[in-house]
């Protein structure tokens, strides 16, 4: 299926013919279901696609059954305790939010990341690091305790920290959160998280937003319902912002350009003439990236943030022997000049790379930069 119908086969780090050749040994040498599923996980990860979703429960139950009572996220290759799942258990083990973990069982965090990359799907490195956090790979293992190197006050302290079962620690879904409501920020700036906003929601919020100095739109969580409604306030032009490619199912291995994707603005809408800033990061994926591309083609819009997930275009599910299934990007999506957003992410006008200090201080450095740009 990947050989003939994956539009981005040519963009994988390792040529697909080589992937198939080197992957066979893992399947031939598998002595049980767990080893087979590990081989399958590595094969699927090799397509270098953030839509390549395959999390096998047998692999998780065997390799990652126990977890710390806290989660580790990575910023600039530094592991930070970014969330605590059980306050009492974390306190019992001497760990608090914003602790920096430099090693686990005497292995530097950078070495652990390298070991996890072959089983962590992602179009690019930043997307893989984000998925390590979502899936708990960095803070889960098959052993009940670990020796952690914790950086405190410029010195590394070593602690024995226990891991627990899912009965003791509930790892929360990073997307199962209360999204911020639209609001006016100091300086008469309008901020809106576009997560799951309907067209009706957009029209309602824009009644207020049109009266402000600048608008900041957040695409760093769940995707909005559509893009035409919001884009109608920033352009009156029918704007070609992307071109789609699809496999030709009558001619395996052949792909064709199928559609020029265009904004069809609602002409009756009042146009906002101030600056617009769109926030993105490694969580911005798929429809969010698509929406960012559409917004970027409008008037006075700038994209602010860090590299996005790099998985644009429609996705689908492929079924494999053994009742296994995995996701994959199925339609290619390109800018009008035919350059891809896949793997590299959307084009960013103002690059902002969050810092370790900013994470520890609880600052949203991407939003901060957008605010600074808006009040210039």
Coordinates of C-alpha atoms in Angstrom, one line a residue:
X1 CA 0.0 0.0 0.0
X2 CA 2.8 2.4 0.9
X3 CA 4.7 1.5 -2.3
X4 CA 1.9 2.4 -4.6
X5 CA -0.5 4.8 -2.8
X6 CA 1.5 6.8 -0.2
X7 CA 2.0 10.3 -1.8
X8 CA 5.0 11.1 0.3
X9 CA 7.0 7.9 -0.1
X10 CA 9.7 9.9 -1.8
X11 CA 10.2 12.0 1.4
X12 CA 11.1 9.2 3.9
X13 CA 14.5 9.4 5.5
X14 CA 15.3 5.9 4.3
X15 CA 14.3 4.8 0.8
X16 CA 11.2 2.6 1.0
X17 CA 12.9 -0.3 -0.8
X18 CA 15.6 -0.3 1.8
X19 CA 13.0 -0.1 4.7
X20 CA 11.3 -3.2 3.4
X21 CA 14.6 -5.1 3.0
X22 CA 15.8 -4.3 6.5
X23 CA 12.5 -4.8 8.2
X24 CA 11.9 -8.4 7.1
X25 CA 14.4 -9.8 9.7
X26 CA 12.3 -8.3 12.5
X27 CA 9.2 -10.2 11.4
X28 CA 11.1 -13.5 10.5
X29 CA 12.8 -13.5 13.9
X30 CA 9.7 -12.7 16.0
X31 CA 9.0 -15.5 18.4
X32 CA 5.8 -14.1 19.9
X33 CA 3.1 -11.5 19.4
X34 CA 5.0 -8.8 21.3
X35 CA 8.1 -9.1 19.1
X36 CA 5.9 -9.1 16.0
X37 CA 4.2 -5.9 17.1
X38 CA 7.5 -4.2 17.8
X39 CA 8.7 -5.0 14.3
X40 CA 5.4 -3.7 12.9
X41 CA 5.7 -0.5 15.0
X42 CA 9.2 0.1 13.6
X43 CA 8.0 -0.5 10.0
X44 CA 5.1 1.9 10.4
X45 CA 7.3 4.6 12.0
X46 CA 9.6 4.4 9.0
X47 CA 7.0 6.2 6.8
X48 CA 7.9 9.4 8.7
X49 CA 4.3 10.5 9.0
X50 CA 2.6 12.0 12.0
X51 CA -0.7 10.5 10.7
X52 CA 1.1 7.1 11.0
X53 CA -0.8 6.3 14.2
X54 CA -0.2 2.8 15.5
X55 CA -0.1 2.3 19.3
X56 CA -0.2 -1.4 19.9
X57 CA -1.6 -2.3 23.3
X58 CA 0.5 -5.4 23.6
X59 CA 3.7 -3.3 23.1
X60 CA 2.5 -0.8 25.7
X61 CA 1.5 -3.5 28.2
X62 CA 4.8 -5.3 27.8
X63 CA 7.3 -2.5 27.4
X64 CA 5.6 0.4 29.2
X65 CA 3.2 -1.1 31.9
X66 CA 4.4 1.2 34.8
X67 CA 4.6 4.9 34.8
X68 CA 5.9 7.7 37.0
X69 CA 3.3 9.8 38.8
X70 CA 4.3 12.7 36.5
X71 CA 4.9 13.4 32.8
X72 CA 8.0 14.5 31.1
X73 CA 8.0 16.8 28.1
X74 CA 11.0 17.8 26.0
X75 CA 12.2 21.3 25.3
X76 CA 15.6 21.8 23.6
X77 CA 16.4 18.2 24.4
X78 CA 15.8 18.9 28.1
X79 CA 13.2 16.7 30.0
X80 CA 11.0 18.8 32.3
X81 CA 8.4 17.6 34.7
X82 CA 5.6 19.4 32.9
X83 CA 2.6 17.7 34.6
X84 CA 2.0 15.8 37.8
X85 CA -0.7 13.1 37.6
X86 CA -0.7 12.2 41.3
X87 CA 0.4 14.9 43.8
X88 CA 0.9 12.7 46.8
X89 CA 2.9 10.0 45.0
X90 CA 5.1 12.6 43.3
X91 CA 5.7 14.3 46.7
X92 CA 6.5 10.8 48.2
X93 CA 9.2 10.4 45.6
X94 CA 10.6 13.9 46.0
X95 CA 9.6 15.2 42.6
X96 CA 7.8 18.5 41.9
X97 CA 6.5 20.2 38.7
X98 CA 9.3 21.9 36.7
X99 CA 12.1 19.6 38.0
X100 CA 14.6 18.9 35.2
X101 CA 15.4 15.2 34.7
X102 CA 18.9 14.7 33.2
X103 CA 19.0 10.9 33.2
X104 CA 17.0 7.8 33.9
X105 CA 18.9 4.8 35.2
X106 CA 22.1 6.6 34.4
X107 CA 21.2 7.0 30.7
X108 CA 21.2 10.6 29.5
X109 CA 17.8 11.8 28.3
X110 CA 19.2 12.4 24.8
X111 CA 20.3 8.7 24.6
X112 CA 16.8 7.6 25.8
X113 CA 15.2 9.8 23.1
X114 CA 17.4 8.1 20.4
X115 CA 16.3 4.7 21.6
X116 CA 12.6 5.7 21.4
X117 CA 12.7 7.3 18.0
X118 CA 12.4 4.1 16.0
X119 CA 9.0 3.3 17.7
X120 CA 7.7 6.8 17.8
X121 CA 5.8 8.0 14.8
X122 CA 6.2 11.5 13.5
X123 CA 6.9 13.5 10.4
X124 CA 9.7 15.4 12.1
X125 CA 11.8 15.4 15.2
X126 CA 9.6 17.9 17.1
X127 CA 6.5 15.9 16.3
X128 CA 8.1 12.7 17.6
X129 CA 9.1 14.4 20.9
X130 CA 5.5 15.6 21.4
X131 CA 4.2 12.0 20.8
X132 CA 6.7 10.6 23.3
X133 CA 5.0 12.8 25.8
X134 CA 1.4 12.0 24.7
X135 CA 2.1 8.2 24.7
X136 CA 4.1 8.3 27.9
X137 CA 7.2 6.6 26.5
X138 CA 9.7 8.7 28.4
X139 CA 8.2 8.2 31.8
X140 CA 7.0 4.6 31.5
X141 CA 8.8 1.2 31.5
X142 CA 8.6 -2.4 32.5
X143 CA 10.5 -1.9 35.8
X144 CA 8.9 -0.7 39.0
X145 CA 11.5 1.9 39.9
X146 CA 14.3 4.0 38.3
X147 CA 17.3 6.0 39.3
X148 CA 16.7 9.6 38.2
X149 CA 19.2 12.3 37.9
X150 CA 17.4 15.5 38.9
X151 CA 18.9 19.0 38.3
X152 CA 18.3 21.2 41.3
X153 CA 20.0 24.5 42.0
X154 CA 22.7 23.8 39.5
X155 CA 23.5 20.4 40.9
X156 CA 22.4 16.9 39.9
X157 CA 20.8 14.8 42.7
X158 CA 20.1 11.1 42.2
X159 CA 16.8 9.7 43.5
X160 CA 15.1 6.3 43.5
X161 CA 11.6 7.0 42.0
X162 CA 8.9 4.4 41.8
X163 CA 6.6 3.7 38.9
X164 CA 3.0 2.7 39.3
X165 CA 0.2 0.9 37.6
X166 CA -2.7 2.7 35.8
X167 CA -4.8 1.9 38.9
X168 CA -2.6 4.2 40.9
X169 CA -1.8 6.9 38.3
X170 CA -4.2 8.2 35.7
X171 CA -2.4 9.7 32.8
X172 CA -4.6 12.4 31.5
X173 CA -5.3 13.0 27.8
X174 CA -3.4 16.1 26.9
X175 CA -6.3 17.2 24.7
X176 CA -9.0 16.6 27.4
X177 CA -8.6 20.1 28.8
X178 CA -10.8 23.1 29.1
X179 CA -10.0 25.4 26.2
X180 CA -9.6 29.1 26.9
X181 CA -12.5 31.2 25.8
X182 CA -12.1 34.2 23.4
X183 CA -11.0 37.3 25.3
X184 CA -9.6 40.8 24.9
X185 CA -6.0 41.1 26.0
X186 CA -4.3 44.3 27.3
X187 CA -3.7 46.7 24.4
X188 CA -7.1 45.9 22.8
X189 CA -5.9 42.7 21.3
X190 CA -8.4 39.9 20.6
X191 CA -7.3 36.3 21.4
X192 CA -9.3 33.2 20.3
X193 CA -8.5 29.5 20.5
X194 CA -10.0 28.1 17.4
X195 CA -10.5 24.6 18.8
X196 CA -13.8 23.2 17.7
X197 CA -15.3 26.5 16.9
X198 CA -18.3 26.3 14.5
X199 CA -19.1 28.9 11.8
X200 CA -21.7 30.3 14.1
X201 CA -19.1 30.7 16.9
X202 CA -16.8 32.5 14.6
X203 CA -19.4 35.0 13.5
X204 CA -20.3 35.6 17.1
X205 CA -16.8 36.3 18.3
X206 CA -15.9 38.4 15.3
X207 CA -18.5 41.0 16.2
X208 CA -16.2 41.9 19.1
X209 CA -12.9 41.1 17.4
X210 CA -13.6 43.6 14.5
X211 CA -13.4 46.4 17.0
X212 CA -9.9 45.5 18.3
X213 CA -6.4 46.6 17.3
X214 CA -5.2 43.1 16.3
X215 CA -6.4 39.5 16.3
X216 CA -4.5 36.5 17.6
X217 CA -5.8 33.1 16.6
X218 CA -4.5 29.9 18.3
X219 CA -4.2 26.7 16.3
X220 CA -2.2 24.7 18.8
X221 CA -4.9 22.3 20.1
X222 CA -7.8 20.6 18.4
X223 CA -8.8 21.7 14.9
X224 CA -11.6 24.2 14.1
X225 CA -14.6 23.0 12.1
X226 CA -13.8 24.9 9.0
X227 CA -11.7 27.7 7.5
X228 CA -14.0 29.7 5.1
X229 CA -15.9 31.4 7.8
X230 CA -12.9 32.8 9.6
X231 CA -11.0 33.6 6.4
X232 CA -14.0 35.7 5.1
X233 CA -13.1 38.4 7.6
X234 CA -9.5 38.7 6.3
X235 CA -9.9 38.7 2.6
X236 CA -12.5 39.3 -0.1
X237 CA -10.5 37.5 -2.8
X238 CA -11.0 34.0 -4.0
X239 CA -7.6 32.8 -3.0
X240 CA -5.8 29.6 -4.1
X241 CA -3.9 28.5 -1.0
X242 CA -3.1 24.8 -1.7
X243 CA -3.1 22.1 -4.3
X244 CA -4.1 18.5 -3.6
X245 CA -2.7 15.3 -5.0
X246 CA -4.2 11.9 -4.9
X247 CA -3.2 8.4 -6.0
X248 CA -4.7 7.1 -9.2
X249 CA -6.3 3.8 -8.2
X250 CA -6.6 2.7 -11.8
X251 CA -2.8 3.0 -12.2
X252 CA -0.9 1.9 -9.0
X253 CA 2.1 4.1 -8.3
X254 CA 0.8 7.1 -10.3
X255 CA -0.4 10.3 -8.6
X256 CA -2.3 13.2 -10.1
X257 CA -3.1 16.7 -9.1
X258 CA -6.8 16.7 -8.3
X259 CA -7.9 20.1 -6.9
X260 CA -6.8 23.7 -6.4
X261 CA -8.1 24.5 -2.9
X262 CA -9.5 28.0 -2.7
X263 CA -10.9 30.3 -0.1
X264 CA -14.5 31.2 -1.0
X265 CA -15.0 34.3 1.2
X266 CA -18.5 35.3 2.2
X267 CA -18.7 38.7 0.5
X268 CA -21.2 40.2 3.0
X269 CA -18.7 40.0 5.9
X270 CA -17.0 43.1 7.1
X271 CA -13.3 43.0 6.6
X272 CA -10.9 43.2 9.5
X273 CA -8.0 45.5 8.4
X274 CA -5.7 45.2 11.3
X275 CA -2.9 42.6 11.7
X276 CA -3.7 38.9 12.4
X277 CA -1.3 36.5 14.1
X278 CA -1.8 32.7 13.9
X279 CA -0.1 30.6 16.6
X280 CA 1.3 27.2 15.7
X281 CA 3.6 24.5 17.3
X282 CA 4.4 20.8 17.1
X283 CA 0.8 20.0 18.1
X284 CA -0.6 21.8 15.0
X285 CA -1.4 19.0 12.7
X286 CA -3.5 17.9 9.8
X287 CA -6.6 20.1 9.6
X288 CA -4.9 22.7 11.8
X289 CA -2.0 22.9 9.4
X290 CA -4.5 23.1 6.5
X291 CA -6.3 26.0 8.3
X292 CA -3.0 27.8 8.9
X293 CA -2.2 27.5 5.2
X294 CA -5.5 29.1 4.3
X295 CA -5.2 31.9 6.8
X296 CA -1.6 32.6 5.7
X297 CA -2.9 33.4 2.2
X298 CA -5.2 36.1 3.6
X299 CA -4.4 39.8 4.0
X300 CA -2.2 41.0 6.9
X301 CA -1.8 37.5 8.4
X302 CA 1.4 36.2 9.9
X303 CA 2.1 32.7 11.2
X304 CA 3.9 32.7 14.6
X305 CA 5.5 29.8 16.4
X306 CA 7.6 26.7 16.0
X307 CA 7.7 23.8 13.5
X308 CA 4.3 22.1 13.0
X309 CA 3.6 18.4 12.9
X310 CA 4.1 18.1 9.2
X311 CA 1.1 15.8 8.4
X312 CA -1.1 17.7 6.0
X313 CA -3.7 16.2 3.7
X314 CA -6.5 13.7 4.4
X315 CA -5.6 10.5 6.3
X316 CA -7.0 7.0 6.2
X317 CA -6.8 3.7 8.0
X318 CA -5.0 0.7 6.5
X319 CA -5.9 -2.8 7.8
X320 CA -3.1 -5.4 8.2
X321 CA -3.1 -9.2 8.9
X322 CA -3.7 -10.0 12.5
X323 CA -6.5 -7.5 12.8
X324 CA -3.9 -4.6 13.1
X325 CA -4.7 -1.1 11.8
X326 CA -2.6 2.0 11.3
X327 CA -3.2 5.6 10.0
X328 CA -1.4 7.2 7.1
X329 CA -1.6 10.4 5.1
X330 CA -3.5 9.5 1.9
X331 CA -3.8 12.8 0.0
X332 CA -0.9 15.0 -0.8
X333 CA -1.3 18.7 0.1
X334 CA 1.1 21.3 -1.3
X335 CA 1.4 25.1 -1.5
X336 CA 0.4 26.6 -4.9
X337 CA 4.1 26.5 -6.0
X338 CA 4.0 22.7 -5.3
X339 CA 6.3 22.9 -2.3
X340 CA 5.2 20.5 0.5
X341 CA 4.1 21.2 4.1
X342 CA 4.4 17.4 4.8
X343 CA 7.3 16.7 7.2
X344 CA 8.6 20.3 7.1
X345 CA 5.4 21.8 8.5
X346 CA 3.7 25.0 7.4
X347 CA 5.6 28.1 6.5
X348 CA 6.3 30.3 9.6
X349 CA 6.8 34.1 9.4
X350 CA 8.0 34.6 12.9
X351 CA 9.9 31.7 14.4
X352 CA 9.6 31.3 18.2
X353 CA 11.3 28.4 19.9
X354 CA 10.2 28.0 23.5
X355 CA 13.0 27.9 26.1
X356 CA 13.5 25.8 29.2
X357 CA 13.3 28.9 31.3
X358 CA 10.0 29.9 29.7
X359 CA 8.5 26.4 30.3
X360 CA 9.6 26.4 34.0
X361 CA 8.2 29.9 34.5
X362 CA 4.9 28.8 32.9
X363 CA 5.1 31.4 30.1
X364 CA 3.5 31.0 26.7
X365 CA 6.4 32.4 24.7
X366 CA 4.7 32.0 21.4
X367 CA 1.7 34.1 22.5
X368 CA 4.0 36.6 24.1
X369 CA 5.8 37.2 20.9
X370 CA 2.5 37.6 19.0
X371 CA 1.4 40.2 21.5
X372 CA 4.8 42.1 21.1
X373 CA 4.4 42.1 17.3
X374 CA 0.7 43.2 17.6
X375 CA 1.5 46.3 19.7
X376 CA 4.5 47.5 17.6

